[in-house]
């Protein structure tokens, strides 16, 4: 069977083969996600969709529900093909996810089955190396190739300074600079959006993701607003996730701006390749890179090869990843082990403090 419509949306032979086991269902791709419903694209066109009762019952968390970019299997009534039921999510080849804001362990899928993720940061008060390290840690773990996009270069007096700063953390990651308003740098970005491949634009509110996609699409597909002049803070213009096909055949996912980016998983080895390589040369295999003799990482900091702030960020993200997926009791236990070595050592410290306080009375 041919799928000319779904081929435009990135359908591959592997997806068709995966779906062949359940021929009673149709293949579709999730192209829009709102709070309570989805829009899917099948060979017969777009339809509004909800998850089946079985999928709802078996789902153990947010990452077990469909997300924009997912390939799914659906059923539709012969009487109304504008309504669909999602029965199954096909295996994801990549997924960009974070820990949902305000929750302990809930994981939120931002986009699925993406080939390239554009990590957008504007050249104003939004620019933050530590935040980009966090984005890169998640992106390298997602299965997609990350690309850093520095937006709004027309509003920056010294863009080369920012390029030098970002180069200290980008490692294997390509860096592009653009201005959507001045149509500068868009060709470089467009060259990374190939026919049949899916890309996602991810970043904070107000960095210009929607404006950039509108320029690439050649039309106003997404609403866009300027940041507040008083503090450069962005507004949540995009309130949902949506997938569109560009005229060049590339597939683009726009996402709402994210003020929080807590780690649900991450790849420190790729995001902090410089520190990880140096750590392999430390005198002690369990070196913490703090006070141990023969620490290659500390030597690099002393010689100015690495900034102390980058090592601090590495430590912070490593601890955060070690807590990921744990409940409150497990996190407290892990914290005690990190700070004191274990419960018995913790009790000894508490006893020593208690005896010391008695001596002051």
Tab-separated table of N, CA, C and O in Angstrom, residues 221-291:
chain	number	residue	atom	x	y	z
A	221	UNK	N	2.421	31.118	10.106
A	221	UNK	CA	1.782	29.907	10.588
A	221	UNK	C	1.549	29.936	12.100
A	221	UNK	O	0.639	29.315	12.620
A	222	UNK	N	2.416	30.637	12.825
A	222	UNK	CA	2.327	30.666	14.279
A	222	UNK	C	2.313	32.114	14.767
A	222	UNK	O	2.991	32.982	14.213
A	223	UNK	N	1.528	32.363	15.813
A	223	UNK	CA	1.476	33.693	16.409
A	223	UNK	C	2.814	34.011	17.049
A	223	UNK	O	3.483	33.157	17.617
A	224	UNK	N	3.218	35.269	16.970
A	224	UNK	CA	4.496	35.692	17.543
A	224	UNK	C	4.339	37.067	18.168
A	224	UNK	O	3.622	37.920	17.651
A	225	UNK	N	5.021	37.262	19.307
A	225	UNK	CA	5.004	38.545	19.996
A	225	UNK	C	6.414	38.918	20.398
A	225	UNK	O	7.282	38.069	20.577
A	226	UNK	N	6.643	40.210	20.546
A	226	UNK	CA	7.943	40.678	21.006
A	226	UNK	C	8.073	40.491	22.507
A	226	UNK	O	7.083	40.407	23.230
A	227	UNK	N	9.314	40.432	22.984
A	227	UNK	CA	9.539	40.380	24.424
A	227	UNK	C	9.249	41.746	25.021
A	227	UNK	O	9.218	42.762	24.334
A	228	UNK	N	9.054	41.780	26.356
A	228	UNK	CA	8.825	43.047	27.039
A	228	UNK	C	10.110	43.856	27.034
A	228	UNK	O	11.188	43.350	27.387
A	229	UNK	N	10.023	45.109	26.643
A	229	UNK	CA	11.209	45.950	26.586
A	229	UNK	C	11.791	46.199	27.962
A	229	UNK	O	12.982	46.455	28.120
A	230	UNK	N	10.968	46.144	29.016
A	230	UNK	CA	11.432	46.475	30.362
A	230	UNK	C	12.429	45.477	30.918
A	230	UNK	O	13.365	45.834	31.613
A	231	UNK	N	12.235	44.178	30.600
A	231	UNK	CA	13.110	43.172	31.206
A	231	UNK	C	13.522	42.056	30.261
A	231	UNK	O	14.172	41.090	30.668
A	232	UNK	N	13.187	42.161	28.974
A	232	UNK	CA	13.541	41.152	27.978
A	232	UNK	C	12.885	39.811	28.242
A	232	UNK	O	13.316	38.788	27.715
A	233	UNK	N	11.858	39.770	29.096
A	233	UNK	CA	11.185	38.513	29.376
A	233	UNK	C	10.199	38.181	28.252
A	233	UNK	O	9.519	39.064	27.728
A	234	UNK	N	10.124	36.901	27.906
A	234	UNK	CA	9.256	36.510	26.815
A	234	UNK	C	7.850	36.181	27.264
A	234	UNK	O	7.594	35.901	28.426
A	235	UNK	N	6.927	36.251	26.331
A	235	UNK	CA	5.551	35.857	26.580
A	235	UNK	C	5.324	34.475	25.982
A	235	UNK	O	5.909	34.119	24.978
A	236	UNK	N	4.436	33.688	26.596
A	236	UNK	CA	4.121	32.367	26.079
A	236	UNK	C	3.179	32.500	24.885
A	236	UNK	O	1.981	32.270	24.978
A	237	UNK	N	3.720	32.878	23.721
A	237	UNK	CA	2.907	33.047	22.528
A	237	UNK	C	2.364	31.705	22.052
A	237	UNK	O	1.182	31.542	21.807
A	238	UNK	N	3.253	30.705	21.904
A	238	UNK	CA	2.828	29.366	21.527
A	238	UNK	C	2.348	28.633	22.769
A	238	UNK	O	3.093	28.478	23.730
A	239	UNK	N	1.100	28.182	22.750
A	239	UNK	CA	0.522	27.520	23.931
A	239	UNK	C	0.336	26.028	23.720
A	239	UNK	O	-0.135	25.341	24.614
A	240	UNK	N	0.680	25.529	22.547
A	240	UNK	CA	0.536	24.116	22.264
A	240	UNK	C	1.699	23.677	21.376
A	240	UNK	O	2.443	24.517	20.855
A	241	UNK	N	1.865	22.381	21.204
A	241	UNK	CA	2.884	21.854	20.312
A	241	UNK	C	2.238	21.501	18.990
A	241	UNK	O	1.164	20.911	18.956
A	242	UNK	N	2.922	21.830	17.901
A	242	UNK	CA	2.324	21.600	16.586
A	242	UNK	C	3.395	21.262	15.566
A	242	UNK	O	4.505	21.778	15.605
A	243	UNK	N	3.034	20.391	14.628
A	243	UNK	CA	3.932	19.936	13.566
A	243	UNK	C	3.394	20.408	12.224
A	243	UNK	O	2.206	20.275	11.943
A	244	UNK	N	4.290	20.975	11.404
A	244	UNK	CA	3.903	21.423	10.065
A	244	UNK	C	4.930	20.936	9.049
A	244	UNK	O	6.069	20.601	9.408
A	245	UNK	N	4.517	20.881	7.786
A	245	UNK	CA	5.409	20.509	6.693
A	245	UNK	C	5.753	21.772	5.902
A	245	UNK	O	4.854	22.504	5.468
A	246	UNK	N	7.044	22.032	5.717
A	246	UNK	CA	7.493	23.196	4.959
A	246	UNK	C	7.444	22.907	3.460
A	246	UNK	O	7.347	21.755	3.033
A	247	UNK	N	7.550	23.951	2.669
A	247	UNK	CA	7.488	23.790	1.218
A	247	UNK	C	8.670	22.991	0.673
A	247	UNK	O	8.574	22.381	-0.396
A	248	UNK	N	9.794	22.975	1.407
A	248	UNK	CA	10.953	22.207	0.951
A	248	UNK	C	10.887	20.735	1.360
A	248	UNK	O	11.819	19.972	1.102
A	249	UNK	N	9.789	20.339	2.009
A	249	UNK	CA	9.617	18.957	2.417
A	249	UNK	C	10.082	18.652	3.821
A	249	UNK	O	9.884	17.543	4.315
A	250	UNK	N	10.715	19.617	4.480
A	250	UNK	CA	11.118	19.431	5.866
A	250	UNK	C	9.926	19.516	6.802
A	250	UNK	O	8.907	20.150	6.489
A	251	UNK	N	10.028	18.867	7.937
A	251	UNK	CA	8.928	18.800	8.906
A	251	UNK	C	9.386	19.493	10.180
A	251	UNK	O	10.444	19.168	10.720
A	252	UNK	N	8.593	20.440	10.680
A	252	UNK	CA	9.008	21.298	11.788
A	252	UNK	C	8.008	21.214	12.928
A	252	UNK	O	6.790	21.230	12.711
A	253	UNK	N	8.531	21.113	14.165
A	253	UNK	CA	7.700	21.134	15.362
A	253	UNK	C	8.009	22.406	16.148
A	253	UNK	O	9.166	22.683	16.471
A	254	UNK	N	6.975	23.184	16.429
A	254	UNK	CA	7.103	24.364	17.284
A	254	UNK	C	6.624	23.974	18.680
A	254	UNK	O	5.672	23.211	18.835
A	255	UNK	N	7.285	24.501	19.699
A	255	UNK	CA	6.943	24.155	21.080
A	255	UNK	C	6.779	25.414	21.912
A	255	UNK	O	7.376	26.443	21.616
A	256	UNK	N	5.972	25.359	22.975
A	256	UNK	CA	5.858	26.513	23.873
A	256	UNK	C	7.194	26.793	24.561
A	256	UNK	O	8.013	25.892	24.765
A	257	UNK	N	7.399	28.052	24.926
A	257	UNK	CA	8.606	28.407	25.658
A	257	UNK	C	8.656	27.737	27.014
A	257	UNK	O	7.626	27.539	27.658
A	258	UNK	N	9.867	27.366	27.430
A	258	UNK	CA	10.025	26.659	28.700
A	258	UNK	C	10.802	27.523	29.685
A	258	UNK	O	11.928	27.930	29.412
A	259	UNK	N	10.170	27.810	30.838
A	259	UNK	CA	10.856	28.559	31.886
A	259	UNK	C	11.640	27.617	32.798
A	259	UNK	O	12.619	28.015	33.414
A	260	UNK	N	11.182	26.363	32.885
A	260	UNK	CA	11.878	25.369	33.701
A	260	UNK	C	12.310	24.211	32.814
A	260	UNK	O	11.602	23.821	31.898
A	261	UNK	N	13.491	23.675	33.087
A	261	UNK	CA	13.977	22.532	32.328
A	261	UNK	C	14.677	21.578	33.288
A	261	UNK	O	15.898	21.512	33.357
A	262	UNK	N	13.871	20.835	34.049
A	262	UNK	CA	14.411	19.862	34.977
A	262	UNK	C	14.725	18.566	34.244
A	262	UNK	O	13.998	18.156	33.351
A	263	UNK	N	15.821	17.931	34.626
A	263	UNK	CA	16.294	16.759	33.916
A	263	UNK	C	15.497	15.511	34.273
A	263	UNK	O	15.353	15.167	35.442
A	264	UNK	N	14.983	14.823	33.247
A	264	UNK	CA	14.431	13.487	33.430
A	264	UNK	C	15.473	12.447	33.064
A	264	UNK	O	15.401	11.296	33.463
A	265	UNK	N	16.452	12.850	32.289
A	265	UNK	CA	17.580	12.030	31.863
A	265	UNK	C	18.576	12.958	31.199
A	265	UNK	O	18.295	14.132	30.965
A	266	UNK	N	19.752	12.451	30.903
A	266	UNK	CA	20.740	13.315	30.286
A	266	UNK	C	22.000	12.556	29.902
A	266	UNK	O	22.256	11.455	30.376
A	267	UNK	N	22.783	13.166	29.027
A	267	UNK	CA	24.043	12.588	28.572
A	267	UNK	C	25.162	13.573	28.889
A	267	UNK	O	25.489	14.443	28.094
A	268	UNK	N	25.751	13.439	30.077
A	268	UNK	CA	26.830	14.326	30.491
A	268	UNK	C	28.102	14.068	29.699
A	268	UNK	O	28.907	14.979	29.492
A	269	UNK	N	28.296	12.836	29.250
A	269	UNK	CA	29.509	12.494	28.524
A	269	UNK	C	29.643	13.296	27.239
A	269	UNK	O	30.751	13.656	26.831
A	270	UNK	N	28.517	13.597	26.602
A	270	UNK	CA	28.545	14.393	25.374
A	270	UNK	C	28.472	15.882	25.673
A	270	UNK	O	29.196	16.678	25.079
A	271	UNK	N	27.612	16.283	26.612
A	271	UNK	CA	27.442	17.702	26.921
A	271	UNK	C	28.674	18.288	27.609
A	271	UNK	O	28.962	19.475	27.478
A	272	UNK	N	29.401	17.442	28.365
A	272	UNK	CA	30.606	17.890	29.079
A	272	UNK	C	31.788	17.005	28.688
A	272	UNK	O	32.531	16.520	29.527
A	273	UNK	N	31.962	16.842	27.400
A	273	UNK	CA	33.017	15.968	26.891
A	273	UNK	C	34.398	16.408	27.355
A	273	UNK	O	35.268	15.585	27.630
A	274	UNK	N	34.621	17.721	27.472
A	274	UNK	CA	35.925	18.225	27.904
A	274	UNK	C	36.243	17.793	29.336
A	274	UNK	O	37.352	17.333	29.634
A	275	UNK	N	35.274	17.908	30.226
A	275	UNK	CA	35.484	17.518	31.625
A	275	UNK	C	35.613	16.005	31.743
A	275	UNK	O	36.461	15.498	32.486
A	276	UNK	N	34.784	15.265	31.030
A	276	UNK	CA	34.835	13.809	31.098
A	276	UNK	C	36.177	13.280	30.601
A	276	UNK	O	36.738	12.334	31.179
A	277	UNK	N	36.736	13.886	29.539
A	277	UNK	CA	38.033	13.451	29.029
A	277	UNK	C	39.148	13.742	30.030
A	277	UNK	O	40.054	12.924	30.231
A	278	UNK	N	39.091	14.906	30.657
A	278	UNK	CA	40.088	15.257	31.667
A	278	UNK	C	39.971	14.346	32.890
A	278	UNK	O	40.978	13.944	33.475
A	279	UNK	N	38.739	14.010	33.276
A	279	UNK	CA	38.515	13.166	34.444
A	279	UNK	C	39.183	11.804	34.285
A	279	UNK	O	39.623	11.192	35.267
A	280	UNK	N	39.274	11.327	33.038
A	280	UNK	CA	39.913	10.040	32.783
A	280	UNK	C	41.415	10.080	33.065
A	280	UNK	O	42.053	9.026	33.213
A	281	UNK	N	41.982	11.284	33.158
A	281	UNK	CA	43.416	11.439	33.408
A	281	UNK	C	43.734	11.774	34.860
A	281	UNK	O	44.885	11.978	35.227
A	282	UNK	N	42.706	11.848	35.712
A	282	UNK	CA	42.929	12.136	37.129
A	282	UNK	C	43.665	10.973	37.800
A	282	UNK	O	43.554	9.815	37.383
A	283	UNK	N	44.399	11.270	38.858
A	283	UNK	CA	45.177	10.263	39.580
A	283	UNK	C	44.279	9.192	40.175
A	283	UNK	O	44.615	8.007	40.163
A	284	UNK	N	43.129	9.611	40.703
A	284	UNK	CA	42.204	8.671	41.330
A	284	UNK	C	40.969	8.487	40.440
A	284	UNK	O	40.403	9.468	39.944
A	285	UNK	N	40.561	7.225	40.282
A	285	UNK	CA	39.418	6.934	39.405
A	285	UNK	C	38.117	7.496	39.944
A	285	UNK	O	37.189	7.767	39.183
A	286	UNK	N	38.020	7.670	41.260
A	286	UNK	CA	36.802	8.218	41.872
A	286	UNK	C	36.978	9.681	42.260
A	286	UNK	O	36.311	10.171	43.179
A	287	UNK	N	37.840	10.380	41.565
A	287	UNK	CA	38.124	11.783	41.874
A	287	UNK	C	36.851	12.623	41.772
A	287	UNK	O	36.086	12.510	40.817
A	288	UNK	N	36.645	13.471	42.766
A	288	UNK	CA	35.472	14.345	42.760
A	288	UNK	C	35.789	15.706	42.146
A	288	UNK	O	34.897	16.547	42.023
A	289	UNK	N	37.047	15.929	41.795
A	289	UNK	CA	37.490	17.177	41.170
A	289	UNK	C	37.299	18.375	42.099
A	289	UNK	O	36.952	19.470	41.663
A	290	UNK	N	37.527	18.134	43.379
A	290	UNK	CA	37.390	19.214	44.361
A	290	UNK	C	38.722	19.487	45.066
A	290	UNK	O	39.284	20.561	44.897
A	291	UNK	N	39.241	18.508	45.826
A	291	UNK	CA	40.469	18.755	46.601
A	291	UNK	C	41.524	17.669	46.416
A	291	UNK	O	42.610	17.776	46.971
